[in-house]
Short mmCIF file of C-alpha atoms in Angstrom, two decimals:
data_model
loop_
_atom_site.label_atom_id
_atom_site.label_comp_id
_atom_site.label_asym_id
_atom_site.label_seq_id
_atom_site.Cartn_x
_atom_site.Cartn_y
_atom_site.Cartn_z
CA MET G 1 -5.54 -26.33 6.19
CA PRO G 2 -3.69 -23.99 3.80
CA LYS G 3 -3.98 -20.34 4.70
CA ASP G 4 -6.49 -18.21 2.86
CA LEU G 5 -8.55 -15.09 3.45
CA GLY G 6 -11.63 -16.99 4.60
CA SER G 7 -9.73 -18.92 7.28
CA PHE G 8 -8.20 -15.70 8.60
CA LEU G 9 -11.59 -13.98 8.85
CA THR G 10 -13.03 -17.04 10.61
CA ARG G 11 -10.28 -16.81 13.22
CA ILE G 12 -10.84 -13.08 13.73
CA ARG G 13 -14.60 -13.63 14.12
CA ARG G 14 -14.00 -16.35 16.70
CA GLU G 15 -11.15 -14.85 18.74
CA PHE G 16 -11.35 -11.09 18.16
CA PRO G 17 -14.97 -10.34 17.23
CA ARG G 18 -14.59 -6.59 17.92
CA GLU G 19 -12.05 -6.42 15.11
CA LEU G 20 -14.62 -7.29 12.45
CA LEU G 21 -17.79 -5.56 11.33
CA ASP G 22 -20.35 -7.40 9.20
CA VAL G 23 -22.46 -5.08 7.07
CA LYS G 24 -25.55 -6.86 5.78
CA LYS G 25 -27.38 -3.89 4.30
CA PRO G 26 -27.02 -3.46 0.50
CA ILE G 27 -24.42 -0.88 -0.44
CA ARG G 28 -23.11 0.55 -3.74
CA PRO G 29 -19.29 0.52 -3.78
CA HIS G 30 -19.15 2.09 -7.26
CA MET G 31 -21.10 5.10 -5.95
CA TRP G 32 -18.62 5.90 -3.16
CA GLU G 33 -20.87 4.35 -0.50
CA VAL G 34 -18.27 1.91 0.87
CA SER G 35 -15.70 4.68 1.31
CA ALA G 36 -18.40 6.87 2.88
CA LEU G 37 -19.14 4.23 5.49
CA LEU G 38 -15.44 3.62 6.17
CA LYS G 39 -14.92 7.39 6.52
CA HIS G 40 -17.76 7.62 9.06
CA LEU G 41 -16.14 4.81 11.06
CA GLU G 42 -12.75 6.50 10.77
CA ASP G 43 -14.20 9.74 12.10
CA GLN G 44 -15.29 7.78 15.18
CA GLY G 45 -11.80 6.29 15.55
CA ARG G 46 -13.01 2.85 14.43
CA PHE G 47 -11.08 0.75 11.92
CA PRO G 48 -12.58 -2.76 11.94
CA ILE G 49 -12.17 -5.21 9.08
CA THR G 50 -15.41 -4.47 7.28
CA VAL G 51 -17.17 -7.21 5.35
CA PHE G 52 -19.91 -5.96 3.06
CA HIS G 53 -22.10 -9.00 2.49
CA ASN G 54 -24.48 -7.45 -0.02
CA PRO G 55 -22.60 -5.05 -2.25
CA LYS G 56 -23.92 -4.00 -5.64
CA ASN G 57 -21.79 -4.65 -8.69
CA LEU G 58 -20.88 -2.22 -11.48
CA LEU G 59 -24.26 -2.89 -13.12
CA ASP G 60 -25.92 -1.75 -9.88
CA LYS G 61 -27.22 -5.26 -9.31
CA ASP G 62 -26.58 -7.62 -6.39
CA SER G 63 -23.02 -8.92 -6.54
CA ALA G 64 -22.29 -12.50 -5.54
CA PHE G 65 -18.97 -11.39 -4.06
CA PRO G 66 -18.81 -10.01 -0.50
CA LEU G 67 -16.39 -7.10 -0.30
CA VAL G 68 -13.67 -7.11 2.40
CA MET G 69 -12.07 -3.75 3.30
CA ASN G 70 -9.80 -2.33 6.01
CA LEU G 71 -8.05 -5.59 6.85
CA PHE G 72 -4.70 -3.88 7.42
CA ALA G 73 -5.99 -0.87 9.33
CA SER G 74 -4.45 -2.05 12.61
CA ARG G 75 -0.91 -3.15 13.42
CA GLU G 76 -2.33 -5.71 15.84
CA ARG G 77 -4.22 -7.43 13.00
CA CYS G 78 -1.07 -7.41 10.88
CA ALA G 79 0.71 -9.16 13.77
CA LEU G 80 -2.05 -11.77 13.88
CA ALA G 81 -1.73 -12.25 10.13
CA LEU G 82 1.96 -13.02 10.60
CA GLY G 83 1.20 -15.46 13.41
CA LEU G 84 2.40 -13.11 16.16
CA PRO G 85 0.46 -12.08 19.27
CA PRO G 86 -1.11 -8.62 18.91
CA GLU G 87 1.04 -7.20 21.73
CA ARG G 88 4.12 -7.73 19.52
CA SER G 89 2.85 -5.35 16.88
CA ARG G 90 5.39 -2.56 17.33
CA LEU G 91 9.09 -2.71 16.38
CA GLU G 92 9.18 -6.42 17.26
CA MET G 93 6.80 -7.21 14.39
CA SER G 94 8.81 -5.07 11.98
CA LEU G 95 12.02 -6.87 12.95
CA GLU G 96 10.29 -10.21 12.45
CA PHE G 97 9.15 -8.94 9.05
CA ALA G 98 12.77 -8.11 8.18
CA ARG G 99 13.92 -11.55 9.41
CA ARG G 100 11.38 -13.32 7.16
CA GLU G 101 12.54 -11.20 4.24
CA GLN G 102 15.80 -13.17 4.31
CA ARG G 103 14.15 -16.62 4.22
CA ARG G 104 12.76 -18.52 1.23
CA VAL G 105 10.16 -21.29 1.13
CA ASP G 106 9.72 -23.21 -2.11
CA PRO G 107 6.17 -23.01 -3.43
CA LYS G 108 4.12 -26.14 -4.02
CA VAL G 109 2.48 -26.75 -7.38
CA MET G 110 -0.92 -28.44 -7.43
CA SER G 111 -3.20 -29.50 -10.26
CA GLU G 112 -5.95 -27.20 -11.49
CA ASP G 113 -8.72 -29.58 -10.47
CA ARG G 114 -7.73 -29.33 -6.79
CA ALA G 115 -7.06 -25.60 -6.72
CA PRO G 116 -9.77 -23.62 -4.86
CA VAL G 117 -9.34 -20.62 -7.15
CA LYS G 118 -10.33 -22.81 -10.14
CA GLU G 119 -13.78 -23.69 -8.80
CA VAL G 120 -15.27 -21.29 -11.35
CA ILE G 121 -13.54 -20.56 -14.65
CA GLU G 122 -14.61 -17.91 -17.15
CA LYS G 123 -12.98 -17.18 -20.47
CA GLY G 124 -13.63 -15.12 -23.59
CA ALA G 125 -17.09 -13.64 -23.97
CA ARG G 126 -18.22 -15.08 -20.61
CA ILE G 127 -15.98 -12.61 -18.81
CA ASP G 128 -17.68 -9.52 -17.47
CA LEU G 129 -15.77 -7.58 -14.84
CA ARG G 130 -18.91 -5.63 -14.06
CA LYS G 131 -20.06 -8.55 -11.89
CA PHE G 132 -17.57 -7.51 -9.22
CA PRO G 133 -18.18 -4.91 -6.49
CA ILE G 134 -15.23 -2.76 -7.55
CA PRO G 135 -15.19 0.36 -5.39
CA ARG G 136 -14.89 3.96 -6.41
CA LEU G 137 -13.33 5.54 -3.36
CA HIS G 138 -12.76 9.28 -3.64
CA HIS G 139 -14.74 12.05 -5.25
CA MET G 140 -12.29 12.81 -8.05
CA ASP G 141 -11.37 9.17 -8.85
CA LEU G 142 -11.80 8.63 -12.58
CA GLY G 143 -13.41 5.23 -12.07
CA CYS G 144 -13.57 2.03 -10.05
CA TYR G 145 -10.24 0.46 -9.08
CA THR G 146 -8.99 -2.88 -7.86
CA THR G 147 -6.18 -2.34 -5.36
CA MET G 148 -4.56 -5.73 -4.84
CA PRO G 149 -1.23 -7.40 -5.75
CA CYS G 150 -0.41 -8.18 -9.36
CA ILE G 151 2.03 -10.76 -10.67
CA MET G 152 4.40 -10.77 -13.63
CA ARG G 153 7.05 -13.27 -14.69
CA ASP G 154 10.44 -12.16 -15.95
CA PRO G 155 10.85 -13.33 -19.57
CA ASP G 156 14.61 -13.91 -19.19
CA GLU G 157 15.09 -15.45 -15.77
CA GLY G 158 11.63 -16.79 -15.04
CA PHE G 159 11.18 -15.38 -11.53
CA TYR G 160 7.80 -14.10 -10.39
CA ASP G 161 7.41 -10.55 -9.11
CA VAL G 162 4.40 -9.76 -6.94
CA THR G 163 3.57 -6.11 -6.23
CA PHE G 164 0.51 -4.05 -5.35
CA VAL G 165 -0.83 -2.39 -8.50
CA LYS G 166 -4.12 -0.60 -8.87
CA CYS G 167 -6.16 -1.40 -11.97
CA MET G 168 -8.98 0.77 -13.25
CA TYR G 169 -12.08 -0.82 -14.74
CA LYS G 170 -12.51 0.26 -18.34
CA GLN G 171 -14.69 -2.24 -20.18
CA PRO G 172 -16.10 -5.71 -19.37
CA ARG G 173 -12.82 -7.32 -20.51
CA ARG G 174 -10.42 -4.41 -20.22
CA MET G 175 -8.65 -2.55 -17.43
CA VAL G 176 -5.85 -0.01 -17.17
CA ALA G 177 -2.95 -1.30 -15.05
CA SER G 178 -1.15 1.50 -13.20
CA ILE G 179 2.33 -0.06 -13.27
CA GLU G 180 4.44 2.53 -11.47
CA LEU G 181 6.85 0.63 -9.24
CA PRO G 182 10.20 -0.28 -10.79
CA HIS G 183 10.19 -4.10 -10.70
CA LEU G 184 6.98 -4.71 -12.65
CA ARG G 185 7.72 -1.77 -14.93
CA ARG G 186 11.12 -3.29 -15.77
CA ILE G 187 9.53 -6.64 -16.63
CA PHE G 188 6.85 -4.94 -18.71
CA GLU G 189 9.50 -2.95 -20.59
CA LYS G 190 11.39 -6.16 -21.42
CA TYR G 191 8.27 -7.46 -23.17
CA GLU G 192 7.69 -4.12 -24.86
CA GLU G 193 11.22 -4.04 -26.25
CA ARG G 194 10.47 -7.43 -27.86
CA LYS G 195 7.11 -6.12 -29.06
CA GLN G 196 5.40 -8.94 -27.19
CA PRO G 197 2.30 -8.76 -25.00
CA ALA G 198 3.18 -9.22 -21.33
CA PRO G 199 1.31 -11.79 -19.21
CA PHE G 200 -0.19 -10.08 -16.17
CA VAL G 201 -2.25 -11.44 -13.30
CA THR G 202 -4.07 -9.67 -10.52
CA ILE G 203 -5.35 -11.48 -7.44
CA LEU G 204 -8.32 -10.05 -5.61
CA GLY G 205 -7.99 -11.47 -2.14
CA HIS G 206 -5.69 -13.84 -0.28
CA HIS G 207 -4.52 -14.47 3.28
CA PRO G 208 -3.13 -11.17 4.66
CA ALA G 209 0.30 -12.74 5.20
CA PHE G 210 0.45 -13.35 1.44
CA LEU G 211 -0.31 -9.68 0.81
CA LEU G 212 2.16 -8.48 3.46
CA GLY G 213 4.81 -10.79 2.01
CA SER G 214 4.33 -9.22 -1.41
CA LEU G 215 5.59 -5.97 0.15
CA ALA G 216 8.95 -7.40 1.25
CA LEU G 217 11.84 -5.19 0.16
CA THR G 218 13.45 -7.74 -2.11
CA GLU G 219 15.74 -6.96 -5.00
CA PHE G 220 14.87 -7.35 -8.67
CA GLY G 221 15.36 -10.98 -9.63
CA ASN G 222 13.94 -12.36 -6.41
CA ASP G 223 11.19 -14.96 -6.79
CA ASP G 224 8.46 -13.39 -4.69
CA TYR G 225 6.43 -16.60 -4.35
CA GLU G 226 9.37 -18.04 -2.37
CA THR G 227 9.54 -14.96 -0.15
CA ILE G 228 5.79 -14.88 0.44
CA GLY G 229 5.99 -18.48 1.68
CA SER G 230 8.28 -17.21 4.42
CA TYR G 231 5.57 -14.81 5.58
CA LEU G 232 2.78 -17.37 5.31
CA GLY G 233 4.87 -19.86 7.26
CA GLU G 234 4.08 -22.48 4.65
CA PRO G 235 4.65 -22.96 0.92
CA VAL G 236 2.53 -20.82 -1.39
CA ARG G 237 0.32 -23.25 -3.28
CA LEU G 238 0.42 -22.53 -7.01
CA THR G 239 -1.51 -23.88 -9.95
CA PRO G 240 -1.22 -23.50 -13.74
CA SER G 241 -2.99 -20.45 -15.13
CA GLU G 242 -5.81 -20.80 -17.64
CA THR G 243 -4.05 -18.67 -20.23
CA TRP G 244 -0.44 -19.89 -20.10
CA GLY G 245 -0.69 -23.20 -18.26
CA LYS G 246 2.48 -24.25 -16.42
CA ASP G 247 4.40 -21.36 -17.97
CA PHE G 248 2.67 -18.99 -15.55
CA LEU G 249 1.62 -20.28 -12.16
CA VAL G 250 -1.02 -18.46 -10.12
CA PRO G 251 -1.84 -18.65 -6.38
CA ALA G 252 -4.19 -21.60 -5.88
CA ASP G 253 -5.61 -20.21 -2.62
CA ALA G 254 -6.46 -16.74 -3.90
CA GLU G 255 -10.09 -15.69 -3.86
CA ILE G 256 -10.21 -14.36 -7.42
CA VAL G 257 -7.60 -14.37 -10.20
CA ILE G 258 -7.77 -12.15 -13.28
CA GLU G 259 -5.41 -13.15 -16.09
CA GLY G 260 -4.64 -10.92 -19.04
CA LEU G 261 -2.14 -9.47 -21.46
CA LEU G 262 -0.58 -6.02 -21.56
CA PRO G 263 -0.17 -5.26 -25.28
CA PRO G 264 3.10 -3.48 -26.14
CA GLY G 265 2.98 0.21 -26.93
CA VAL G 266 -0.63 0.69 -25.86
CA ARG G 267 -1.51 3.27 -23.21
CA GLU G 268 -4.82 4.67 -22.06
CA ILE G 269 -5.91 7.40 -19.70
CA CYS G 270 -6.26 6.58 -16.04
CA ASN G 271 -6.61 8.64 -12.85
CA PRO G 272 -7.11 10.92 -11.00
CA PHE G 273 -6.98 8.46 -8.12
CA GLY G 274 -6.81 9.15 -4.38
CA GLU G 275 -3.37 7.81 -3.50
CA VAL G 276 -1.21 7.12 -0.47
CA THR G 277 -0.22 10.78 0.01
CA GLY G 278 -3.85 11.63 0.65
CA HIS G 279 -3.76 13.62 -2.60
CA TYR G 280 -5.02 12.64 -6.01
CA GLN G 281 -2.52 11.13 -8.35
CA PRO G 282 -2.80 13.10 -11.61
CA GLN G 283 -4.36 11.84 -14.79
CA TRP G 284 -1.81 10.08 -16.95
CA LEU G 285 -1.30 7.24 -19.41
CA MET G 286 -0.79 3.65 -18.29
CA PRO G 287 -0.69 0.19 -19.95
CA VAL G 288 -3.89 -1.58 -20.85
CA LEU G 289 -4.87 -5.02 -19.57
CA ASP G 290 -6.85 -7.20 -21.97
CA VAL G 291 -8.48 -9.79 -19.73
CA LYS G 292 -8.28 -13.38 -20.99
CA ALA G 293 -9.57 -15.42 -18.05
CA VAL G 294 -11.18 -14.94 -14.66
CA THR G 295 -11.18 -17.75 -12.09
CA TYR G 296 -12.50 -17.75 -8.56
CA ARG G 297 -13.71 -19.81 -5.65
CA GLU G 298 -17.36 -20.53 -5.15
CA ASN G 299 -18.30 -17.99 -2.45
CA ALA G 300 -15.22 -15.93 -3.27
CA LEU G 301 -14.49 -12.75 -1.33
CA PHE G 302 -13.44 -9.57 -3.14
CA GLN G 303 -10.78 -7.68 -1.20
CA GLY G 304 -9.81 -4.01 -1.47
CA ILE G 305 -7.73 -1.31 0.20
CA PHE G 306 -9.11 2.06 1.32
CA SER G 307 -6.27 3.90 -0.35
CA GLY G 308 -4.87 7.01 1.27
CA HIS G 309 -6.20 5.89 4.64
CA LEU G 310 -4.94 4.02 7.69
CA GLY G 311 -4.73 0.48 6.25
CA HIS G 312 -2.83 1.71 3.21
CA TRP G 313 -0.38 3.60 5.40
CA ILE G 314 0.23 0.70 7.78
CA LEU G 315 0.96 -1.53 4.78
CA GLY G 316 3.83 0.81 3.92
CA THR G 317 5.12 1.12 7.45
CA ILE G 318 5.77 -2.47 8.51
CA PRO G 319 8.05 -3.65 5.68
CA LYS G 320 10.34 -0.64 6.02
CA GLU G 321 10.77 -0.25 9.78
CA GLY G 322 12.63 -3.49 10.44
CA SER G 323 15.07 -3.26 7.55
CA LEU G 324 15.74 0.43 8.27
CA PHE G 325 16.38 -0.34 11.95
CA ASN G 326 18.83 -3.09 11.01
CA ALA G 327 20.63 -0.82 8.52
CA LEU G 328 20.96 2.05 11.03
CA LYS G 329 22.16 -0.30 13.77
CA LYS G 330 25.10 -1.20 11.54
CA ILE G 331 26.06 2.48 11.35
CA TYR G 332 25.52 3.32 15.01
CA PRO G 333 24.78 0.48 17.45
CA HIS G 334 23.00 2.70 19.96
CA VAL G 335 19.91 3.18 17.78
CA THR G 336 17.00 2.01 19.95
CA ALA G 337 13.92 2.17 17.70
CA VAL G 338 12.59 3.23 14.30
CA HIS G 339 9.03 4.07 13.39
CA LEU G 340 7.39 5.27 10.17
CA PRO G 341 4.30 7.05 11.51
CA VAL G 342 0.94 6.89 9.78
CA SER G 343 0.89 10.71 9.93
CA GLY G 344 3.67 10.48 7.33
CA CYS G 345 1.50 8.09 5.29
CA GLY G 346 3.72 5.23 6.53
CA ARG G 347 6.32 6.13 3.92
CA PHE G 348 7.48 9.75 3.96
CA ALA G 349 8.62 10.30 7.55
CA CYS G 350 10.62 8.26 10.02
CA TYR G 351 11.26 8.73 13.71
CA ILE G 352 14.56 7.32 14.96
CA SER G 353 15.46 7.09 18.64
CA VAL G 354 19.07 6.86 19.70
CA LYS G 355 21.17 6.80 22.84
CA LYS G 356 23.35 9.63 21.63
CA ARG G 357 26.91 9.68 22.90
CA ARG G 358 28.30 12.47 20.74
CA GLU G 359 27.10 15.31 18.57
CA GLY G 360 26.69 14.70 14.85
CA VAL G 361 25.30 11.20 15.28
CA ALA G 362 21.70 12.29 14.75
CA LYS G 363 22.31 13.90 11.39
CA THR G 364 24.47 10.99 10.25
CA LEU G 365 21.58 8.64 11.04
CA GLY G 366 19.14 10.97 9.27
CA MET G 367 21.21 10.93 6.09
CA ALA G 368 21.57 7.15 6.26
CA ALA G 369 17.81 6.72 6.68
CA LEU G 370 17.00 8.93 3.70
CA LEU G 371 19.43 6.95 1.55
CA ASN G 372 18.19 3.59 2.80
CA SER G 373 14.51 4.27 2.10
CA PRO G 374 14.14 6.40 -1.02
CA LEU G 375 10.48 7.22 -0.33
CA LEU G 376 11.40 8.95 2.92
CA GLN G 377 11.25 12.74 2.81
CA TRP G 378 11.59 13.53 6.53
CA ALA G 379 13.88 12.00 9.15
CA VAL G 380 13.40 13.02 12.77
CA ILE G 381 15.93 11.82 15.34
CA VAL G 382 15.07 11.83 19.05
CA ASP G 383 16.67 10.64 22.29
CA ASP G 384 16.06 7.11 23.53
CA ASP G 385 13.72 8.28 26.29
CA ILE G 386 11.23 9.29 23.59
CA ASP G 387 8.91 6.49 22.47
CA VAL G 388 8.86 6.85 18.69
CA PHE G 389 5.59 4.93 18.53
CA LYS G 390 3.94 7.69 20.60
CA GLU G 391 3.73 10.68 18.30
CA ARG G 392 2.90 13.06 21.17
CA GLU G 393 6.35 12.36 22.62
CA VAL G 394 8.07 12.93 19.28
CA VAL G 395 6.28 16.25 18.84
CA TYR G 396 7.28 17.14 22.42
CA ALA G 397 10.92 16.59 21.42
CA LEU G 398 10.44 18.67 18.27
CA ILE G 399 8.94 21.54 20.25
CA THR G 400 11.40 21.54 23.16
CA CYS G 401 14.71 20.35 21.72
CA VAL G 402 14.98 21.74 18.21
CA ASN G 403 16.86 24.91 17.45
CA PRO G 404 15.94 25.49 13.80
CA ALA G 405 19.14 27.43 13.15
CA ARG G 406 21.29 24.38 13.78
CA ASP G 407 19.08 21.29 13.98
CA VAL G 408 17.13 21.41 10.71
CA ASP G 409 18.91 20.45 7.49
CA VAL G 410 17.29 20.69 4.09
CA VAL G 411 18.85 18.54 1.39
CA GLU G 412 18.27 20.19 -1.97
CA ASN G 413 17.86 18.68 -5.45
CA VAL G 414 17.03 15.09 -4.55
CA PHE G 415 14.47 12.78 -6.09
CA ASN G 416 11.11 12.25 -4.42
CA LEU G 417 8.74 9.79 -6.10
CA PHE G 418 5.61 11.26 -4.53
CA THR G 419 4.56 14.86 -4.82
CA THR G 420 4.39 16.85 -1.61
CA ALA G 421 5.12 20.49 -0.86
CA LEU G 422 8.78 19.54 -0.30
CA GLY G 423 9.28 19.15 -4.01
CA HIS G 424 12.83 18.00 -4.73
CA ARG G 425 13.99 18.25 -1.12
CA LYS G 426 14.39 16.10 1.96
CA VAL G 427 14.61 17.24 5.58
CA ILE G 428 16.58 15.98 8.59
CA ILE G 429 15.59 17.23 12.03
CA ASP G 430 17.82 16.57 15.00
CA ALA G 431 15.38 16.63 17.94
CA THR G 432 17.84 15.18 20.43
CA ARG G 433 19.00 17.18 23.43
CA PRO G 434 22.34 18.87 22.69
CA LEU G 435 25.37 17.45 24.48
CA ASP G 436 27.75 20.31 23.76
CA VAL G 437 25.85 23.15 25.49
CA PRO G 438 24.23 23.26 28.95
CA PHE G 439 20.67 21.99 28.53
CA PRO G 440 17.93 21.20 31.09
CA GLU G 441 17.26 17.61 32.07
CA ARG G 442 13.89 16.00 31.38
CA ILE G 443 11.66 15.49 34.41
CA LYS G 444 10.91 12.00 35.63
CA VAL G 445 9.11 10.24 38.47
CA PRO G 446 11.57 8.18 40.54
CA GLU G 447 11.88 4.58 39.31
CA ALA G 448 11.65 3.29 42.88
CA ALA G 449 8.33 5.04 43.42
CA LEU G 450 6.96 3.69 40.13
CA ALA G 451 7.94 0.18 41.20
CA ARG G 452 6.48 0.60 44.69
CA VAL G 453 3.12 2.09 43.69
CA LYS G 454 1.00 -0.46 41.82
CA LEU G 455 -1.97 0.92 39.95
CA GLU G 456 -4.13 -2.09 40.81
CA ASP G 457 -3.57 -1.55 44.55
CA PHE G 458 -5.19 1.86 44.36
CA LEU G 459 -7.91 1.43 41.75
CA THR G 460 -9.54 -1.79 42.94
CA MET J 1 8.09 13.89 -8.19
CA THR J 2 5.27 14.36 -10.64
CA GLU J 3 4.84 17.74 -12.32
CA ILE J 4 1.21 18.58 -12.93
CA PHE J 5 -1.03 21.07 -14.69
CA TRP J 6 -4.64 21.90 -13.92
CA VAL J 7 -7.50 21.69 -16.40
CA ARG J 8 -11.17 22.60 -16.34
CA CYS J 9 -13.68 20.38 -18.12
CA PRO J 10 -15.31 22.40 -20.92
CA LYS J 11 -18.63 20.64 -20.29
CA CYS J 12 -19.19 20.42 -16.52
CA LYS J 13 -16.49 22.95 -15.48
CA GLY J 14 -15.05 20.43 -13.00
CA ARG J 15 -11.36 21.02 -12.23
CA PHE J 16 -8.72 18.29 -12.03
CA TYR J 17 -5.05 17.87 -12.84
CA CYS J 18 -2.85 15.87 -15.15
CA ASP J 19 0.75 14.76 -15.40
CA THR J 20 2.78 17.07 -17.64
CA GLU J 21 3.37 14.13 -20.01
CA LEU J 22 -0.23 14.63 -21.14
CA ARG J 23 0.36 18.25 -22.13
CA TYR J 24 1.61 17.32 -25.59
CA ALA J 25 0.74 13.61 -25.75
CA GLY J 26 -1.97 14.13 -28.34
CA VAL J 27 -4.60 12.22 -26.38
CA ASP J 28 -7.88 13.53 -25.06
CA LEU J 29 -8.25 13.96 -21.32
CA ILE J 30 -11.24 12.43 -19.51
CA CYS J 31 -13.16 14.44 -16.95
CA PRO J 32 -13.55 12.41 -13.74
CA PHE J 33 -16.79 14.20 -12.91
CA CYS J 34 -18.79 13.82 -16.14
CA GLN J 35 -16.58 11.41 -18.18
CA THR J 36 -16.41 13.87 -21.10
CA SER J 37 -13.33 13.50 -23.32
CA PHE J 38 -11.74 16.77 -24.39
CA ASP J 39 -8.63 18.21 -25.96
CA VAL J 40 -6.00 19.54 -23.53
CA GLU J 41 -6.00 23.00 -25.10
CA LYS J 42 -9.71 23.40 -24.44
CA GLY J 43 -9.35 22.87 -20.72
CA LEU J 44 -5.96 24.29 -19.90
CA GLU J 45 -5.46 26.37 -16.73
CA THR J 46 -2.25 28.00 -15.55
CA ARG J 47 -1.80 26.66 -11.98
CA THR J 48 1.10 24.24 -11.47
CA ALA J 49 2.51 22.09 -8.68
CA PRO J 50 4.60 23.67 -5.90
CA HIS J 51 8.35 23.81 -6.51
#
């Protein structure tokens, strides 16, 4: 069976039922009710995959499309999506992610009549995006947004680029596509320079490994369908699109595919939108998507991300940790772990642990990390006895080991894509114990005693 | 990093912010609270992003 979202949810229901919450009561996603429920769960420390079986659509009527949210709000579920056991969800998973980034699996093309996503086809006046349960998430959001990967094809070299892009509902056959990241923007600009409309596809739901694979840190020119196959562990099945046929292939096992054109030189207002920083992205102008075809499975699921919350942050964390660890290891082999904490939105801060043998290493690693991952704004380096996946330990190191006069470096006049109070600055904090001045040793329980005293012998 | 400016909707008085590219873009802003379109000059405030 080819991998799809439905098969993944079936497995979770069967093997990990506590990881999934079925909501049967009607709910209005466009009136912030889905985000309200997810926020209530979050406040209780609960982050299950939440399937809303009876959402209302944008016309405030029953939608035929169940809404799936929060799928990525646990590293353990991401491990399952990649075919790993949940207990390998820390650095091991990130290193496996980085390994798969190097592999390619050729996609498989199948005819339209066998493609699940072509079970229902709508074109022209039959299209009405208001049938979907598109959520409005935060109080200042300008409208309802889809938050799933979008696909463009390079007009010169023919490779496909797949990247998460939010699209704001505007009219029954029109959206605004917030193309901010450089790869898709570059492809769009190539079409604009030729004064041609750019083909653009958004997929609303697929197996989570497909979505994780779309986040691989590949260079411009990479065919992302081939990379995503490496994450799925099988070829991505593709099928000709309705609008461009074999000239633009779309994922056959997606839940919903929206095909459209981005006309050159046309921009419309979008945002504010609650983004990954946990702040609103400002109102600005973005390209317009004129929708030409919508195809979907019978019983299709509509998938979304609760942006600016845990699932969104974890999505940023996993692709970067493994490649950053590998890059830092090349500079200093005694690096022991790297973690991008969700408290840093999974993008803006990294914790690096190192078995430090001489002074200066920590700051060197901090500079290397900031260069390797341009979104990073903070790099914190700790000793190898600090577990970077346990934030309490990292903060302990910050409180007890940092002398601000010598251990905090502010790098001025550098580019940060996202707005935070740092502005055009980045920060490196050396939270390792100094080697060049007398410094107290950290307490520890003797290893022999830990080995001798078994918890189960005393608690049963 | 995005530079922003704050505006206040002339109709509902709701406050939100915009990218500086909209300051002189010649397009109407849209209030996220009441969906009213309005000219930048009519809603302009003076607060800006931290530097």
